[in-house]
Amino acid sequence: MVNSTHVSYFILSAYSDTGVFKPLYFLMILALYVCIIGANVLLIVVICVNRSLHEPMYLFLCSLFVNELYGSTGLFPFLLLQILSDIHTVSAPLCFLQVFSVYSYVCVEFLTLAVMSYDRYLAICHPLQYNTYMTSNKASFLVAVSWLFPFLAIVVLISLSASLQLCGNIINKVYCGNYSIVKLACSDTRVNNIYGLFYTVISIIIPLLLILYTYMRILRVCFSGSKQTRQKAVSTCTPHLASLLNFSFGGFFQILQSRFDMSSVPNMLRILLSLYFLTCQPLFTPVLYGLKMSKIRSICKRVLCGEV
């Protein structure tokens, strides 16, 4: 048995020799990363610069866009280096750093979407009391909690994994995952599994239940309200629901792939689906909100067209 602190590197076995297509894959991934950076930075700047967008809803959106940049940066530079490399290894500290960035990104994403659903619930179901319930200080507090809690939770998760005794260093993925490391352990992993279950419930299950509850309340108000109320609900809630469904799909497959034997699924499909929530969501979110939300769309048009 080898203590994990003595494992200097991990081998990522999911990579295969791409031969002459290596430059093509590199350029495709690089182009996607550049688009993600451009789209998210544009909307962050638009929200920060325009005072008309200094409202709780847009503060939560800005937090969401920052998280998309954070999550994609935890993957894309690493992925680009691995595509160009002939030896697909990663040092143990860098592997745990990637686990921290990817897992905290997922947790921040779900918590932010839950906070946004709560904000929409107040705006649609309690419009007259909205400014009383959702103050600037409360919005800032919710954003801070949605970032600080995941960081603390993942530090504990990584501390538990780093203390394990490992019997190997081969990870069958294209990036580092916590459970992939835990499966290499020779020592008892009951504490890791219990904490992993607790982390999943707190960071994913509870936010999803909160979102489900708020949208049930919103739908009830919409069906019993006026046509104007329904239009407002559709215009503000559609991007949020689409973003949630898209991210949940990618996250759900990632959990299945980590916990169950997926050897019957073609290797390339497993790789694509495991990367889905880290590659498509960061681009899907800003494009969706940029197109669907009229205030953001009109300001982006003026910025891109050079109008003052």
mmCIF file of C-alpha atoms in Angstrom:
data_model
loop_
_atom_site.group_PDB
_atom_site.id
_atom_site.type_symbol
_atom_site.label_atom_id
_atom_site.label_comp_id
_atom_site.label_asym_id
_atom_site.label_seq_id
_atom_site.Cartn_x
_atom_site.Cartn_y
_atom_site.Cartn_z
ATOM 1 C CA MET A 1 0.000 0.000 0.000
ATOM 2 C CA VAL A 2 1.200 3.480 -0.900
ATOM 3 C CA ASN A 3 0.009 6.532 1.004
ATOM 4 C CA SER A 4 -1.640 9.089 -1.265
ATOM 5 C CA THR A 5 0.808 11.758 -0.101
ATOM 6 C CA HIS A 6 3.570 9.639 -1.718
ATOM 7 C CA VAL A 7 1.760 9.330 -5.051
ATOM 8 C CA SER A 8 3.458 11.981 -7.134
ATOM 9 C CA TYR A 9 1.232 11.697 -10.205
ATOM 10 C CA PHE A 10 -1.886 10.099 -11.683
ATOM 11 C CA ILE A 11 -2.284 8.572 -15.152
ATOM 12 C CA LEU A 12 -5.370 9.554 -17.160
ATOM 13 C CA SER A 13 -6.079 6.401 -19.149
ATOM 14 C CA ALA A 14 -9.150 7.643 -21.050
ATOM 15 C CA TYR A 15 -7.020 9.516 -23.568
ATOM 16 C CA SER A 16 -6.224 7.757 -26.858
ATOM 17 C CA ASP A 17 -3.791 8.512 -29.644
ATOM 18 C CA THR A 18 -5.495 11.004 -31.972
ATOM 19 C CA GLY A 19 -2.635 11.028 -34.496
ATOM 20 C CA VAL A 20 -2.981 13.649 -37.237
ATOM 21 C CA PHE A 21 -6.260 14.927 -35.707
ATOM 22 C CA LYS A 22 -4.485 16.230 -32.604
ATOM 23 C CA PRO A 23 -4.123 19.847 -33.936
ATOM 24 C CA LEU A 24 -7.762 19.806 -35.046
ATOM 25 C CA TYR A 25 -9.025 18.727 -31.611
ATOM 26 C CA PHE A 26 -6.787 21.322 -29.984
ATOM 27 C CA LEU A 27 -8.153 24.145 -32.178
ATOM 28 C CA MET A 28 -11.760 23.030 -31.608
ATOM 29 C CA ILE A 29 -11.345 23.017 -27.819
ATOM 30 C CA LEU A 30 -9.452 26.325 -27.918
ATOM 31 C CA ALA A 31 -12.182 27.954 -30.040
ATOM 32 C CA LEU A 32 -14.862 26.750 -27.611
ATOM 33 C CA TYR A 33 -12.893 28.114 -24.642
ATOM 34 C CA VAL A 34 -12.415 31.503 -26.345
ATOM 35 C CA CYS A 35 -16.163 31.679 -27.077
ATOM 36 C CA ILE A 36 -16.960 30.848 -23.448
ATOM 37 C CA ILE A 37 -14.620 33.566 -22.174
ATOM 38 C CA GLY A 38 -15.929 36.129 -24.663
ATOM 39 C CA ALA A 39 -19.623 35.479 -24.009
ATOM 40 C CA ASN A 40 -19.369 35.435 -20.210
ATOM 41 C CA VAL A 41 -17.017 38.418 -19.933
ATOM 42 C CA LEU A 42 -19.282 40.449 -22.236
ATOM 43 C CA LEU A 43 -22.342 39.864 -20.057
ATOM 44 C CA ILE A 44 -20.418 40.438 -16.806
ATOM 45 C CA VAL A 45 -19.193 43.797 -18.132
ATOM 46 C CA VAL A 46 -22.667 44.718 -19.405
ATOM 47 C CA ILE A 47 -24.231 44.032 -15.988
ATOM 48 C CA CYS A 48 -21.493 45.793 -14.019
ATOM 49 C CA VAL A 49 -21.357 48.917 -16.208
ATOM 50 C CA ASN A 50 -25.092 49.555 -16.688
ATOM 51 C CA ARG A 51 -26.799 50.908 -13.583
ATOM 52 C CA SER A 52 -30.206 49.861 -14.880
ATOM 53 C CA LEU A 53 -29.087 46.250 -14.352
ATOM 54 C CA HIS A 54 -27.971 46.752 -10.748
ATOM 55 C CA GLU A 55 -30.818 44.661 -9.383
ATOM 56 C CA PRO A 56 -30.769 41.373 -7.393
ATOM 57 C CA MET A 57 -31.762 39.263 -10.409
ATOM 58 C CA TYR A 58 -28.841 40.568 -12.473
ATOM 59 C CA LEU A 59 -26.467 40.256 -9.509
ATOM 60 C CA PHE A 60 -27.325 36.552 -9.368
ATOM 61 C CA LEU A 61 -26.832 36.316 -13.140
ATOM 62 C CA CYS A 62 -23.438 37.981 -12.844
ATOM 63 C CA SER A 63 -22.469 35.438 -10.179
ATOM 64 C CA LEU A 64 -23.611 32.657 -12.518
ATOM 65 C CA PHE A 65 -21.484 34.000 -15.399
ATOM 66 C CA VAL A 66 -18.434 34.327 -13.127
ATOM 67 C CA ASN A 67 -18.949 30.709 -12.094
ATOM 68 C CA GLU A 68 -19.063 29.609 -15.747
ATOM 69 C CA LEU A 69 -15.664 31.259 -16.261
ATOM 70 C CA TYR A 70 -14.358 29.642 -13.081
ATOM 71 C CA GLY A 71 -15.547 26.141 -13.984
ATOM 72 C CA SER A 72 -14.356 26.227 -17.593
ATOM 73 C CA THR A 73 -10.937 27.544 -16.500
ATOM 74 C CA GLY A 74 -10.659 24.553 -14.177
ATOM 75 C CA LEU A 75 -10.905 22.253 -17.214
ATOM 76 C CA PHE A 76 -9.972 23.824 -20.553
ATOM 77 C CA PRO A 77 -6.298 24.826 -20.012
ATOM 78 C CA PHE A 78 -5.670 21.374 -18.540
ATOM 79 C CA LEU A 79 -7.528 19.687 -21.414
ATOM 80 C CA LEU A 80 -5.580 21.641 -24.043
ATOM 81 C CA LEU A 81 -2.251 20.632 -22.502
ATOM 82 C CA GLN A 82 -3.297 16.980 -22.329
ATOM 83 C CA ILE A 83 -4.387 16.960 -25.988
ATOM 84 C CA LEU A 84 -0.942 18.164 -27.066
ATOM 85 C CA SER A 85 0.908 15.855 -24.691
ATOM 86 C CA ASP A 86 1.977 12.314 -25.564
ATOM 87 C CA ILE A 87 2.083 11.238 -21.903
ATOM 88 C CA HIS A 88 -1.204 11.842 -20.121
ATOM 89 C CA THR A 89 -0.146 12.281 -16.514
ATOM 90 C CA VAL A 90 -1.020 14.882 -13.898
ATOM 91 C CA SER A 91 0.756 15.654 -10.640
ATOM 92 C CA ALA A 92 -1.133 14.798 -7.452
ATOM 93 C CA PRO A 93 -1.403 18.431 -6.213
ATOM 94 C CA LEU A 94 -2.668 19.606 -9.619
ATOM 95 C CA CYS A 95 -5.145 16.715 -9.692
ATOM 96 C CA PHE A 96 -6.594 17.674 -6.315
ATOM 97 C CA LEU A 97 -6.685 21.327 -7.410
ATOM 98 C CA GLN A 98 -8.750 20.335 -10.426
ATOM 99 C CA VAL A 99 -11.082 18.295 -8.209
ATOM 100 C CA PHE A 100 -11.527 21.392 -6.055
ATOM 101 C CA SER A 101 -12.330 23.681 -8.998
ATOM 102 C CA VAL A 102 -14.676 21.272 -10.811
ATOM 103 C CA TYR A 103 -16.615 20.141 -7.732
ATOM 104 C CA SER A 104 -16.951 23.642 -6.286
ATOM 105 C CA TYR A 105 -18.108 24.861 -9.709
ATOM 106 C CA VAL A 106 -20.914 22.282 -9.716
ATOM 107 C CA CYS A 107 -21.992 23.157 -6.178
ATOM 108 C CA VAL A 108 -21.936 26.928 -6.835
ATOM 109 C CA GLU A 109 -23.963 26.365 -10.020
ATOM 110 C CA PHE A 110 -26.764 24.467 -8.274
ATOM 111 C CA LEU A 111 -26.874 26.852 -5.301
ATOM 112 C CA THR A 112 -26.949 29.905 -7.577
ATOM 113 C CA LEU A 113 -29.770 28.401 -9.637
ATOM 114 C CA ALA A 114 -31.653 27.703 -6.386
ATOM 115 C CA VAL A 115 -31.155 31.308 -5.245
ATOM 116 C CA MET A 116 -32.360 32.545 -8.641
ATOM 117 C CA SER A 117 -35.497 30.414 -8.398
ATOM 118 C CA TYR A 118 -36.179 31.874 -4.944
ATOM 119 C CA ASP A 119 -35.726 35.370 -6.393
ATOM 120 C CA ARG A 120 -38.198 34.624 -9.225
ATOM 121 C CA TYR A 121 -40.644 33.181 -6.701
ATOM 122 C CA LEU A 122 -40.604 36.429 -4.711
ATOM 123 C CA ALA A 123 -40.869 38.582 -7.846
ATOM 124 C CA ILE A 124 -43.855 36.680 -9.272
ATOM 125 C CA CYS A 125 -45.698 35.466 -6.180
ATOM 126 C CA HIS A 126 -45.039 38.489 -3.928
ATOM 127 C CA PRO A 127 -44.419 41.406 -6.322
ATOM 128 C CA LEU A 128 -45.517 44.132 -3.890
ATOM 129 C CA GLN A 129 -43.246 42.883 -1.105
ATOM 130 C CA TYR A 130 -40.337 41.973 -3.413
ATOM 131 C CA ASN A 131 -38.177 45.013 -2.607
ATOM 132 C CA THR A 132 -38.733 44.403 1.089
ATOM 133 C CA TYR A 133 -37.866 40.711 0.984
ATOM 134 C CA MET A 134 -35.014 40.897 -1.555
ATOM 135 C CA THR A 135 -32.814 43.812 -0.501
ATOM 136 C CA SER A 136 -29.325 44.493 -1.863
ATOM 137 C CA ASN A 137 -27.741 43.254 1.362
ATOM 138 C CA LYS A 138 -29.763 40.037 1.292
ATOM 139 C CA ALA A 139 -28.856 39.436 -2.366
ATOM 140 C CA SER A 140 -25.156 39.972 -1.602
ATOM 141 C CA PHE A 141 -25.411 37.609 1.374
ATOM 142 C CA LEU A 142 -27.005 34.865 -0.758
ATOM 143 C CA VAL A 143 -24.285 35.221 -3.401
ATOM 144 C CA ALA A 144 -21.571 35.036 -0.726
ATOM 145 C CA VAL A 145 -23.092 31.898 0.827
ATOM 146 C CA SER A 146 -23.472 30.210 -2.576
ATOM 147 C CA TRP A 147 -19.700 30.617 -3.058
ATOM 148 C CA LEU A 148 -18.284 30.167 0.443
ATOM 149 C CA PHE A 149 -20.184 27.013 1.383
ATOM 150 C CA PRO A 150 -18.976 24.988 -1.666
ATOM 151 C CA PHE A 151 -15.372 26.055 -1.071
ATOM 152 C CA LEU A 152 -15.478 24.892 2.557
ATOM 153 C CA ALA A 153 -17.324 21.669 1.698
ATOM 154 C CA ILE A 154 -14.836 20.724 -1.032
ATOM 155 C CA VAL A 155 -11.835 21.444 1.222
ATOM 156 C CA VAL A 156 -13.200 18.815 3.624
ATOM 157 C CA LEU A 157 -13.880 16.413 0.731
ATOM 158 C CA ILE A 158 -10.321 16.720 -0.611
ATOM 159 C CA SER A 159 -8.804 16.439 2.878
ATOM 160 C CA LEU A 160 -10.558 13.096 3.346
ATOM 161 C CA SER A 161 -9.406 11.849 -0.080
ATOM 162 C CA ALA A 162 -5.810 13.028 0.393
ATOM 163 C CA SER A 163 -5.509 10.996 3.609
ATOM 164 C CA LEU A 164 -6.375 7.684 1.897
ATOM 165 C CA GLN A 165 -3.888 4.924 1.190
ATOM 166 C CA LEU A 166 -3.853 4.194 -2.541
ATOM 167 C CA CYS A 167 -3.040 0.974 -4.399
ATOM 168 C CA GLY A 168 -2.747 2.595 -7.823
ATOM 169 C CA ASN A 169 -2.607 5.846 -9.732
ATOM 170 C CA ILE A 170 -4.613 5.168 -12.917
ATOM 171 C CA ILE A 171 -7.773 7.266 -13.416
ATOM 172 C CA ASN A 172 -10.037 6.174 -16.268
ATOM 173 C CA LYS A 173 -11.115 9.698 -17.180
ATOM 174 C CA VAL A 174 -9.812 12.701 -19.121
ATOM 175 C CA TYR A 175 -9.732 14.847 -15.979
ATOM 176 C CA CYS A 176 -9.445 14.261 -12.246
ATOM 177 C CA GLY A 177 -12.477 13.216 -10.227
ATOM 178 C CA ASN A 178 -12.730 12.694 -6.489
ATOM 179 C CA TYR A 179 -14.545 9.364 -6.596
ATOM 180 C CA SER A 180 -12.067 8.083 -9.196
ATOM 181 C CA ILE A 181 -9.336 8.682 -6.615
ATOM 182 C CA VAL A 182 -11.377 7.157 -3.785
ATOM 183 C CA LYS A 183 -11.828 3.953 -5.857
ATOM 184 C CA LEU A 184 -8.031 3.559 -5.905
ATOM 185 C CA ALA A 185 -7.897 3.321 -2.109
ATOM 186 C CA CYS A 186 -6.734 0.262 -0.206
ATOM 187 C CA SER A 187 -7.877 1.684 3.125
ATOM 188 C CA ASP A 188 -11.399 2.036 4.514
ATOM 189 C CA THR A 189 -13.455 4.574 2.534
ATOM 190 C CA ARG A 190 -16.657 4.548 4.588
ATOM 191 C CA VAL A 191 -16.082 8.086 5.880
ATOM 192 C CA ASN A 192 -15.464 9.304 2.318
ATOM 193 C CA ASN A 193 -18.641 7.629 1.055
ATOM 194 C CA ILE A 194 -20.767 8.994 3.904
ATOM 195 C CA TYR A 195 -19.419 12.513 3.454
ATOM 196 C CA GLY A 196 -19.803 12.215 -0.325
ATOM 197 C CA LEU A 197 -23.464 11.293 0.168
ATOM 198 C CA PHE A 198 -23.925 14.174 2.606
ATOM 199 C CA TYR A 199 -22.241 16.574 0.168
ATOM 200 C CA THR A 200 -24.468 15.381 -2.701
ATOM 201 C CA VAL A 201 -27.636 15.875 -0.642
ATOM 202 C CA ILE A 202 -26.649 19.346 0.566
ATOM 203 C CA SER A 203 -25.249 20.675 -2.713
ATOM 204 C CA ILE A 204 -27.534 19.006 -5.283
ATOM 205 C CA ILE A 205 -30.637 17.311 -3.856
ATOM 206 C CA ILE A 206 -31.744 20.118 -1.509
ATOM 207 C CA PRO A 207 -31.232 22.899 -4.123
ATOM 208 C CA LEU A 208 -33.203 20.848 -6.665
ATOM 209 C CA LEU A 209 -36.044 20.325 -4.175
ATOM 210 C CA LEU A 210 -36.066 24.059 -3.431
ATOM 211 C CA ILE A 211 -36.226 24.849 -7.153
ATOM 212 C CA LEU A 212 -39.047 22.322 -7.639
ATOM 213 C CA TYR A 213 -41.031 23.823 -4.755
ATOM 214 C CA THR A 214 -40.622 27.430 -5.943
ATOM 215 C CA TYR A 215 -41.687 26.574 -9.484
ATOM 216 C CA MET A 216 -44.741 24.717 -8.249
ATOM 217 C CA ARG A 217 -45.735 27.911 -6.433
ATOM 218 C CA ILE A 218 -44.933 30.030 -9.486
ATOM 219 C CA LEU A 219 -47.017 27.815 -11.777
ATOM 220 C CA ARG A 220 -49.966 27.964 -9.394
ATOM 221 C CA VAL A 221 -49.847 31.761 -9.411
ATOM 222 C CA CYS A 222 -49.497 31.824 -13.206
ATOM 223 C CA PHE A 223 -52.536 29.624 -13.813
ATOM 224 C CA SER A 224 -54.668 31.697 -11.456
ATOM 225 C CA GLY A 225 -53.268 35.085 -12.507
ATOM 226 C CA SER A 226 -53.628 37.432 -15.440
ATOM 227 C CA LYS A 227 -52.151 37.082 -18.915
ATOM 228 C CA GLN A 228 -49.530 39.707 -18.046
ATOM 229 C CA THR A 229 -48.419 37.679 -15.020
ATOM 230 C CA ARG A 230 -48.052 34.554 -17.155
ATOM 231 C CA GLN A 231 -46.010 36.415 -19.776
ATOM 232 C CA LYS A 232 -43.702 37.821 -17.111
ATOM 233 C CA ALA A 233 -43.227 34.378 -15.610
ATOM 234 C CA VAL A 234 -42.469 32.778 -18.973
ATOM 235 C CA SER A 235 -39.988 35.499 -20.014
ATOM 236 C CA THR A 236 -37.994 35.352 -16.772
ATOM 237 C CA CYS A 237 -38.276 31.668 -15.890
ATOM 238 C CA THR A 238 -37.686 29.975 -19.259
ATOM 239 C CA PRO A 239 -33.907 30.683 -19.389
ATOM 240 C CA HIS A 240 -33.542 29.568 -15.777
ATOM 241 C CA LEU A 241 -35.382 26.269 -16.318
ATOM 242 C CA ALA A 242 -33.522 25.548 -19.568
ATOM 243 C CA SER A 243 -30.186 26.202 -17.854
ATOM 244 C CA LEU A 244 -31.169 23.972 -14.931
ATOM 245 C CA LEU A 245 -32.301 21.076 -17.157
ATOM 246 C CA ASN A 246 -29.170 21.301 -19.300
ATOM 247 C CA PHE A 247 -26.834 21.287 -16.302
ATOM 248 C CA SER A 248 -28.784 18.577 -14.474
ATOM 249 C CA PHE A 249 -28.537 16.289 -17.500
ATOM 250 C CA GLY A 250 -24.753 16.603 -17.620
ATOM 251 C CA GLY A 251 -24.399 16.275 -13.855
ATOM 252 C CA PHE A 252 -26.708 13.246 -13.701
ATOM 253 C CA PHE A 253 -24.628 11.331 -16.246
ATOM 254 C CA GLN A 254 -21.430 12.286 -14.429
ATOM 255 C CA ILE A 255 -22.794 10.791 -11.196
ATOM 256 C CA LEU A 256 -23.828 7.606 -13.053
ATOM 257 C CA GLN A 257 -20.422 7.315 -14.675
ATOM 258 C CA SER A 258 -18.613 7.762 -11.357
ATOM 259 C CA ARG A 259 -20.715 5.340 -9.338
ATOM 260 C CA PHE A 260 -21.614 2.581 -11.819
ATOM 261 C CA ASP A 261 -19.930 0.425 -14.426
ATOM 262 C CA MET A 262 -20.323 2.155 -17.803
ATOM 263 C CA SER A 263 -18.034 -0.165 -19.791
ATOM 264 C CA SER A 264 -20.918 -1.054 -22.136
ATOM 265 C CA VAL A 265 -21.071 2.594 -23.300
ATOM 266 C CA PRO A 266 -18.629 3.446 -26.141
ATOM 267 C CA ASN A 267 -15.498 5.158 -24.823
ATOM 268 C CA MET A 268 -15.859 8.284 -26.984
ATOM 269 C CA LEU A 269 -19.489 8.746 -25.895
ATOM 270 C CA ARG A 270 -18.473 8.367 -22.227
ATOM 271 C CA ILE A 271 -15.823 11.061 -22.673
ATOM 272 C CA LEU A 272 -18.184 13.459 -24.432
ATOM 273 C CA LEU A 273 -20.940 13.039 -21.846
ATOM 274 C CA SER A 274 -18.490 13.367 -18.935
ATOM 275 C CA LEU A 275 -17.314 16.684 -20.404
ATOM 276 C CA TYR A 276 -20.800 17.920 -21.295
ATOM 277 C CA PHE A 277 -21.600 19.905 -18.138
ATOM 278 C CA LEU A 278 -18.114 21.481 -18.138
ATOM 279 C CA THR A 279 -18.056 22.457 -21.816
ATOM 280 C CA CYS A 280 -21.640 23.133 -22.944
ATOM 281 C CA GLN A 281 -23.083 24.765 -19.810
ATOM 282 C CA PRO A 282 -20.513 27.625 -19.646
ATOM 283 C CA LEU A 283 -21.419 28.611 -23.225
ATOM 284 C CA PHE A 284 -25.110 27.685 -23.098
ATOM 285 C CA THR A 285 -25.837 29.890 -20.062
ATOM 286 C CA PRO A 286 -24.626 33.304 -21.354
ATOM 287 C CA VAL A 287 -26.032 32.697 -24.839
ATOM 288 C CA LEU A 288 -29.422 31.683 -23.427
ATOM 289 C CA TYR A 289 -29.741 34.624 -21.022
ATOM 290 C CA GLY A 290 -28.283 37.039 -23.567
ATOM 291 C CA LEU A 291 -30.922 36.088 -26.122
ATOM 292 C CA LYS A 292 -33.923 35.617 -23.834
ATOM 293 C CA MET A 293 -33.701 38.550 -21.422
ATOM 294 C CA SER A 294 -34.742 41.723 -23.251
ATOM 295 C CA LYS A 295 -32.766 44.194 -21.115
ATOM 296 C CA ILE A 296 -29.508 42.311 -21.562
ATOM 297 C CA ARG A 297 -30.195 41.630 -25.242
ATOM 298 C CA SER A 298 -30.827 45.288 -26.091
ATOM 299 C CA ILE A 299 -27.738 46.523 -24.216
ATOM 300 C CA CYS A 300 -25.553 43.826 -25.825
ATOM 301 C CA LYS A 301 -26.794 44.901 -29.253
ATOM 302 C CA ARG A 302 -25.792 48.502 -28.538
ATOM 303 C CA VAL A 303 -22.370 47.428 -27.258
ATOM 304 C CA LEU A 304 -21.643 45.112 -30.190
ATOM 305 C CA CYS A 305 -22.906 47.619 -32.742
ATOM 306 C CA GLY A 306 -20.850 50.412 -31.213
ATOM 307 C CA GLU A 307 -23.847 52.519 -30.177
ATOM 308 C CA VAL A 308 -23.661 54.758 -27.131
#
